[in-house]
Coordinates of C-alpha atoms in Angstrom, one line a residue:
M1 CA 107.8 124.2 80.7
G2 CA 110.4 126.2 82.5
W3 CA 108.1 129.2 82.9
F4 CA 105.6 127.1 84.7
N5 CA 108.2 125.9 87.2
T6 CA 108.8 129.6 87.9
I7 CA 105.1 130.3 88.5
L8 CA 104.9 127.3 90.8
N9 CA 107.3 129.0 93.1
A10 CA 105.0 130.7 95.6
A11 CA 107.6 133.4 96.3
T12 CA 106.1 135.4 93.4
A13 CA 102.7 135.9 95.0
A14 CA 104.0 136.0 98.5
S15 CA 106.6 138.6 97.8
A16 CA 104.1 140.8 95.9
A17 CA 101.5 140.5 98.7
Y18 CA 104.0 141.6 101.3
S19 CA 105.2 144.5 99.1
A20 CA 101.6 145.7 98.5
A21 CA 100.8 145.7 102.2
Q22 CA 104.1 147.4 103.0
L23 CA 103.3 150.1 100.3
R24 CA 99.9 150.9 101.9
A25 CA 101.5 151.2 105.4
M26 CA 104.2 153.5 104.1
R27 CA 101.7 155.7 102.4
Q28 CA 99.7 156.0 105.7
E29 CA 102.9 156.9 107.5
Q30 CA 104.0 159.3 104.8
A31 CA 107.3 157.6 104.3
E32 CA 110.0 159.0 102.0
A33 CA 109.2 159.2 98.3
A34 CA 112.3 157.2 97.4
A35 CA 111.3 154.2 99.5
I36 CA 107.8 154.2 98.1
Q37 CA 109.1 154.4 94.6
A38 CA 111.4 151.4 95.2
I39 CA 108.4 149.3 96.2
L40 CA 106.3 150.6 93.2
T41 CA 109.1 149.5 90.9
Q42 CA 109.1 146.0 92.4
L43 CA 105.4 145.7 92.1
R44 CA 105.5 146.9 88.5
D45 CA 108.1 144.2 87.7
L46 CA 106.0 141.5 89.3
A47 CA 102.9 142.6 87.4
F48 CA 104.9 142.4 84.2
Q49 CA 106.1 138.9 85.1
L50 CA 102.5 137.7 85.7
R51 CA 101.4 139.2 82.4
Q52 CA 104.1 137.3 80.6
M53 CA 103.1 134.1 82.4
A54 CA 99.5 134.6 81.3
E55 CA 100.6 135.0 77.7
S56 CA 102.8 131.9 77.9
A57 CA 99.8 130.0 79.2
L58 CA 97.6 131.2 76.3
S59 CA 100.3 130.0 73.9
L60 CA 99.5 126.4 75.0
E61 CA 96.0 126.6 73.5
A62 CA 97.0 125.2 70.1
Q63 CA 98.5 122.2 71.9
S64 CA 95.6 121.7 74.4
P65 CA 92.8 124.0 75.5
K66 CA 92.6 122.0 78.7
V67 CA 96.3 122.5 79.6
A68 CA 96.0 126.2 78.6
A69 CA 93.0 126.7 80.9
G70 CA 94.8 125.0 83.8
A71 CA 97.9 127.1 83.3
L72 CA 95.9 130.3 83.1
G73 CA 94.0 129.3 86.2
V74 CA 97.3 129.1 88.1
V75 CA 98.3 132.6 86.8
E76 CA 94.9 133.9 88.0
M77 CA 95.5 132.3 91.4
Q78 CA 98.9 134.0 91.7
L79 CA 97.5 137.3 90.5
Q80 CA 94.7 137.3 93.1
E81 CA 97.1 136.3 95.9
S82 CA 99.6 138.9 95.0
G83 CA 97.5 141.8 96.0
I84 CA 98.5 143.8 92.9
I85 CA 95.5 145.9 91.9
P86 CA 95.3 149.0 89.7
D87 CA 94.7 151.3 92.7
L88 CA 98.2 150.6 94.1
F89 CA 99.8 152.6 91.2
P90 CA 99.8 156.4 91.0
T91 CA 100.1 156.7 87.2
L92 CA 97.3 156.0 84.7
A93 CA 99.5 153.9 82.5
D94 CA 100.3 151.4 85.3
K95 CA 96.7 151.3 86.4
E96 CA 95.6 150.5 82.9
Y97 CA 98.3 147.9 82.4
T98 CA 97.3 146.1 85.6
A99 CA 93.6 146.2 84.7
Q100 CA 94.3 144.8 81.2
T101 CA 96.2 141.9 82.8
Y102 CA 93.2 141.0 85.0
R103 CA 90.9 141.3 81.9
L104 CA 93.2 139.2 79.8
V105 CA 93.2 136.4 82.4
A106 CA 89.5 136.4 83.2
N107 CA 88.2 136.7 79.6
N108 CA 90.5 134.0 78.2
K109 CA 89.9 131.6 81.1
R110 CA 86.1 131.9 80.5
R111 CA 86.6 131.4 76.8
L112 CA 88.8 128.3 77.3
Y113 CA 86.4 126.8 79.8
S114 CA 83.6 127.0 77.1
L115 CA 85.7 124.8 74.8
L116 CA 86.1 122.0 77.4
T117 CA 83.8 119.1 78.2
P118 CA 82.4 118.7 81.7
N119 CA 85.0 116.0 82.5
E120 CA 87.8 118.3 81.3
R121 CA 86.6 121.2 83.4
A122 CA 86.5 118.8 86.4
E123 CA 90.2 117.8 85.6
V124 CA 91.2 121.5 85.5
Q125 CA 89.6 122.2 88.8
E126 CA 91.3 119.2 90.3
F127 CA 94.6 120.4 88.9
L128 CA 94.2 123.9 90.4
G129 CA 93.5 122.4 93.8
V130 CA 96.6 120.3 93.6
A131 CA 98.7 123.2 92.3
K132 CA 97.5 125.3 95.3
R133 CA 98.6 122.6 97.7
L134 CA 101.9 122.4 95.9
F135 CA 102.4 126.1 96.4
D136 CA 101.9 125.5 100.1
C137 CA 104.4 122.6 100.3
N138 CA 107.0 124.5 98.3
Y139 CA 106.6 127.5 100.6
Y140 CA 106.7 125.4 103.8
L141 CA 109.8 123.4 102.8
E142 CA 111.7 126.5 101.5
H143 CA 111.2 128.3 104.9
L144 CA 111.1 125.3 107.2
D145 CA 114.0 126.2 109.6
D146 CA 113.7 130.0 109.5
G147 CA 109.9 129.7 109.7
R148 CA 110.0 127.7 112.9
R149 CA 112.4 130.2 114.5
L150 CA 110.2 133.1 113.4
V151 CA 107.1 131.4 115.0
K152 CA 109.0 130.9 118.2
A153 CA 110.1 134.5 118.2
S154 CA 106.6 135.8 117.6
D155 CA 105.3 133.7 120.5
T156 CA 108.0 135.2 122.7
I157 CA 106.9 138.7 121.8
A158 CA 103.2 137.8 122.4
K159 CA 103.9 136.2 125.8
N160 CA 106.0 139.2 127.0
P161 CA 104.3 142.3 125.8
N162 CA 105.8 144.4 128.7
A163 CA 109.3 143.3 128.2
G164 CA 110.0 145.9 125.5
C165 CA 110.8 148.6 128.0
L166 CA 113.7 146.5 129.4
A167 CA 114.7 145.3 126.0
S168 CA 116.3 148.7 125.2
S169 CA 119.9 149.2 125.9
A170 CA 119.2 151.8 128.5
G171 CA 116.7 149.6 130.3
L172 CA 119.0 146.6 130.2
S173 CA 121.9 148.7 131.5
L174 CA 119.8 150.1 134.3
S175 CA 118.6 146.6 135.4
M176 CA 122.2 145.2 135.3
G177 CA 123.5 148.2 137.3
G178 CA 120.8 147.7 139.8
M179 CA 121.6 144.1 140.2
A180 CA 125.3 144.9 140.7
L181 CA 124.5 147.5 143.4
L182 CA 122.1 145.1 145.2
G183 CA 124.7 142.3 145.0
S184 CA 127.4 144.6 146.6
I185 CA 125.1 145.6 149.4
C186 CA 124.1 142.0 150.1
A187 CA 127.7 140.9 150.1
L188 CA 128.8 143.6 152.5
T189 CA 125.9 142.8 154.8
G190 CA 126.7 139.1 154.8
V191 CA 130.4 139.6 155.9
G192 CA 129.4 142.0 158.7
Y193 CA 130.5 145.3 157.3
I194 CA 126.9 146.5 157.5
P195 CA 125.6 144.4 160.4
D196 CA 122.3 146.2 161.0
L197 CA 121.0 145.7 157.5
S198 CA 120.3 142.0 157.6
P199 CA 116.5 142.3 157.3
I200 CA 117.0 144.6 154.3
A201 CA 119.5 142.2 152.8
G202 CA 116.8 139.6 152.2
G203 CA 114.6 142.1 150.5
L204 CA 117.5 143.3 148.4
A205 CA 118.3 139.7 147.4
L206 CA 114.7 139.2 146.3
G207 CA 114.8 142.5 144.4
G208 CA 118.0 141.4 142.7
A209 CA 116.5 138.1 141.6
F210 CA 113.5 140.0 140.3
L211 CA 115.7 142.3 138.3
L212 CA 117.7 139.3 137.0
F213 CA 114.5 137.7 135.8
F214 CA 113.4 140.7 134.0
G215 CA 116.9 141.3 132.6
L216 CA 116.9 137.8 131.1
N217 CA 113.4 138.3 129.9
A218 CA 114.4 141.5 128.2
K219 CA 117.3 139.7 126.4
R220 CA 114.9 137.1 125.0
Y221 CA 112.5 139.8 123.9
R222 CA 115.4 141.7 122.2
D223 CA 116.7 138.6 120.4
A224 CA 113.2 137.7 119.2
K225 CA 112.6 141.3 118.0
K226 CA 115.8 141.2 116.1
L227 CA 114.9 137.9 114.4
I228 CA 111.5 139.3 113.4
D229 CA 113.1 142.3 111.9
E230 CA 115.4 140.1 109.9
L231 CA 112.9 137.5 108.6
G232 CA 109.5 139.2 108.9
D233 CA 109.9 140.6 105.4
E234 CA 110.5 137.2 103.9
I235 CA 108.1 134.9 105.7
D236 CA 104.4 135.2 106.5
V237 CA 104.5 133.9 110.0
E238 CA 100.8 133.1 110.3
R239 CA 100.7 131.3 107.0
F240 CA 103.8 129.3 108.1
R241 CA 102.3 128.6 111.5
A242 CA 99.1 127.1 109.9
L243 CA 101.1 125.0 107.5
D244 CA 103.4 123.7 110.2
Q245 CA 100.4 122.7 112.3
E246 CA 99.0 120.9 109.3
L247 CA 102.1 119.3 107.9
G248 CA 104.2 119.2 111.0
D249 CA 107.0 117.1 109.5
A250 CA 109.4 117.7 106.7
E251 CA 109.3 114.1 105.5
R252 CA 105.5 114.1 105.2
A253 CA 105.6 117.4 103.3
R254 CA 108.3 116.1 100.9
Q255 CA 106.2 113.0 100.2
F256 CA 103.1 115.0 99.5
Q257 CA 105.2 117.4 97.4
A258 CA 106.4 114.6 95.2
Q259 CA 102.9 113.2 94.7
A260 CA 101.6 116.7 93.9
Q261 CA 104.4 117.4 91.5
A262 CA 103.8 114.1 89.7
F263 CA 100.1 115.0 89.3
V264 CA 100.9 118.5 88.0
N265 CA 103.4 117.1 85.5
A266 CA 100.9 114.5 84.2
F267 CA 98.3 117.2 83.6
L268 CA 100.7 119.5 81.8
E269 CA 102.1 116.7 79.6
E270 CA 98.6 115.3 78.8
R271 CA 99.2 112.0 80.4
P272 CA 96.7 110.0 82.4
L273 CA 96.3 111.6 85.8
P274 CA 97.5 109.6 88.8
P275 CA 95.3 109.6 92.0
P276 CA 95.2 113.0 93.7
P277 CA 98.0 113.4 96.3
M278 CA 97.1 112.5 99.9
L279 CA 99.0 113.8 102.9
P280 CA 100.7 110.8 104.5
P281 CA 99.5 110.0 108.1
A282 CA 101.5 111.5 110.9
A283 CA 103.9 109.3 112.7
P284 CA 102.4 107.8 115.9
P285 CA 103.8 109.2 119.2
V286 CA 106.7 107.3 120.6
A287 CA 105.5 105.0 123.4
T288 CA 107.1 105.6 126.8
A289 CA 108.2 102.3 128.4
H290 CA 107.6 102.0 132.1
G291 CA 110.0 99.5 133.5
N292 CA 113.7 98.7 133.7
V293 CA 116.1 99.8 131.0
G294 CA 119.1 97.5 130.8
A295 CA 122.1 97.2 128.6
R296 CA 120.2 95.0 126.2
G297 CA 117.3 97.4 125.6
T298 CA 114.0 98.5 127.1
Y299 CA 111.8 96.2 129.1
A300 CA 108.1 96.4 129.9
A301 CA 106.5 95.3 133.1
A302 CA 103.6 92.9 133.0
G303 CA 101.3 92.3 136.0
N304 CA 103.0 93.1 139.3
G305 CA 106.3 91.8 137.8
A306 CA 107.5 90.5 141.2
N307 CA 108.5 87.0 140.2
R308 CA 108.8 87.3 136.5
M309 CA 111.8 87.8 134.3
P310 CA 111.5 91.0 132.3
E311 CA 110.7 90.5 128.7
P312 CA 112.1 92.5 125.8
N313 CA 109.8 95.1 124.5
R314 CA 108.2 93.7 121.3
A315 CA 107.3 95.8 118.4
L316 CA 103.8 97.2 118.7
P317 CA 101.4 96.6 115.9
P318 CA 100.8 99.6 113.8
S319 CA 98.0 101.8 115.0
P320 CA 95.1 102.7 112.7
A321 CA 96.4 106.3 112.5
A322 CA 99.7 105.1 111.1
A323 CA 98.3 102.8 108.5
R324 CA 99.1 103.7 104.9
P325 CA 96.1 105.2 103.1
P326 CA 94.6 103.0 100.3
Q327 CA 96.3 103.3 96.9
I328 CA 94.6 102.9 93.5
H329 CA 96.6 101.3 90.7
V330 CA 95.2 101.4 87.2
Q331 CA 96.6 99.8 84.0
R332 CA 95.4 98.7 80.6
R333 CA 94.2 95.2 80.3
T334 CA 95.8 93.6 77.2
E335 CA 94.6 90.0 77.6
A336 CA 91.0 88.8 78.2
V337 CA 89.0 90.8 80.7
K338 CA 87.3 88.8 83.5
A339 CA 84.7 91.6 83.9
N340 CA 84.2 90.9 87.6
A341 CA 83.0 94.5 88.2
R342 CA 80.0 96.6 87.3
V343 CA 79.7 100.3 86.8
V344 CA 76.7 102.0 88.5
Q345 CA 75.5 105.6 88.4
G346 CA 76.0 107.4 91.7
P347 CA 74.8 110.8 92.9
P348 CA 75.9 113.9 90.9
D349 CA 79.1 115.7 91.8
S350 CA 79.5 119.4 92.4
N351 CA 79.2 120.1 88.7
G352 CA 76.0 118.2 88.3
E353 CA 77.7 115.3 86.4
P354 CA 76.9 111.8 87.5
K355 CA 79.5 109.8 89.4
W356 CA 80.3 106.4 87.8
I357 CA 81.1 104.0 90.6
V358 CA 82.9 100.7 90.0
R359 CA 82.0 97.9 92.3
R360 CA 82.2 94.1 92.5
K361 CA 79.4 92.4 90.7
E362 CA 78.3 90.6 93.9
Q363 CA 78.2 93.8 95.9
E364 CA 74.7 95.1 96.6
G365 CA 73.7 98.6 97.8
D366 CA 76.0 101.4 98.7
A367 CA 79.5 100.6 99.9
K368 CA 80.3 102.0 103.3
A369 CA 84.0 102.6 102.4
P370 CA 84.9 106.1 101.1
L371 CA 85.3 106.6 97.4
G372 CA 88.6 107.2 95.5
Q373 CA 89.0 108.4 92.0
F374 CA 90.8 107.0 88.9
R375 CA 90.7 107.5 85.2
C376 CA 90.6 105.3 82.2
P377 CA 94.3 105.1 81.0
E378 CA 93.0 105.3 77.4
C379 CA 90.5 108.1 77.3
G380 CA 90.7 109.7 80.7
R381 CA 87.1 109.1 81.8
L382 CA 86.6 109.6 85.5
Y383 CA 85.5 106.8 87.7
Y384 CA 85.1 106.2 91.5
V385 CA 85.8 103.1 93.4
P386 CA 85.4 102.1 97.1
L387 CA 88.7 102.4 99.0
Q388 CA 88.8 98.8 100.2
P389 CA 91.1 96.0 99.0
A390 CA 90.0 94.7 95.6
R391 CA 91.2 93.7 92.2
L392 CA 88.6 94.7 89.6
E393 CA 88.5 94.2 85.8
L394 CA 86.1 96.1 83.6
F395 CA 85.6 97.8 80.2
C396 CA 85.6 101.6 80.0
L397 CA 82.1 102.8 79.2
A398 CA 83.5 105.5 76.9
C399 CA 86.1 103.8 74.8
G400 CA 85.8 100.1 75.5
Q401 CA 89.4 99.8 76.8
G402 CA 89.9 96.9 79.2
I403 CA 91.1 98.1 82.6
T404 CA 92.5 96.5 85.7
V405 CA 92.0 98.4 89.0
Q406 CA 93.7 97.4 92.2
V407 CA 93.0 98.9 95.5
V408 CA 95.7 98.0 98.0

């Protein structure tokens, strides 16, 4: 599904959203007609691409209405985030084409959903949530280095709102000239050529330092402004800032990206869905050792340490925050099933469907552990299981397939 890999590239929606906002701003500023026409051509091409993606998604209906509904939902997500609406275009033909695209997606998505069972609709919604997070991961990793530079530049501009006046070439030249003049006067005063200006020399020196500070500040402002002009058209700085605060680490993002991509692939290929992706925990902060650092490593002090030999720093036990989240492994049971688990009906989910919870036979009442999801590898029926270490064997209520579930 090469076309779907294209749509999973968030650049389509992000580029369109920026172009749509830019078009509105240019119209308000009454920009040149040629510049406006160039953006209209870009938006028209993107609207055409989204229409083609919607038609490609509909072509999957014969294979699987569920997959078609999920693919069309992703197109709808991209269409809504793109900001492409009929009112952006001046001609009636473009307005109607865009409106038809919205109707094509909305009407067929509603029709496809009516063909699905409640469990299949739940799978589609789960798939769309994972696809949305995959967009975010792809966007974050694609712009990681430049995005962080852009965030830093934006913070520089925000912290120095008055530096713009000195950031211009004239302002910078004036400040540098002033510093040179003050430096000359101070030098002459210091060697005795102007002996009566000693009190003034101190003030001139302070003034020179003041101008030097603002000159350097102006250079930082100018460099930041240049970077924003270069990258601002490509990267949504506030979106990247939010993702960087959430993900904060390229390796964590890549791990989540791999899990999300595996989930998406399984959905599109009609394979049993793996557990939904979970963001790996952040690495714990590096502990700072207080003590002596010798050639053989870092040493930690214990007690007053006066009469004790320093002991090498031993590895600290992993903190709860760094513990790996519980994983659910599901497989078909080909030999005899011990049936050491029972399936109970839990409270309904957001769609009004009951949650079927798998627990140990001896467990009474509600488990305090949070619940994770898994599906029957044969028929795909959705179950929930407490996220605590266990090896459970049961028969699927829907198809009778023997299942082994391990929570580790």
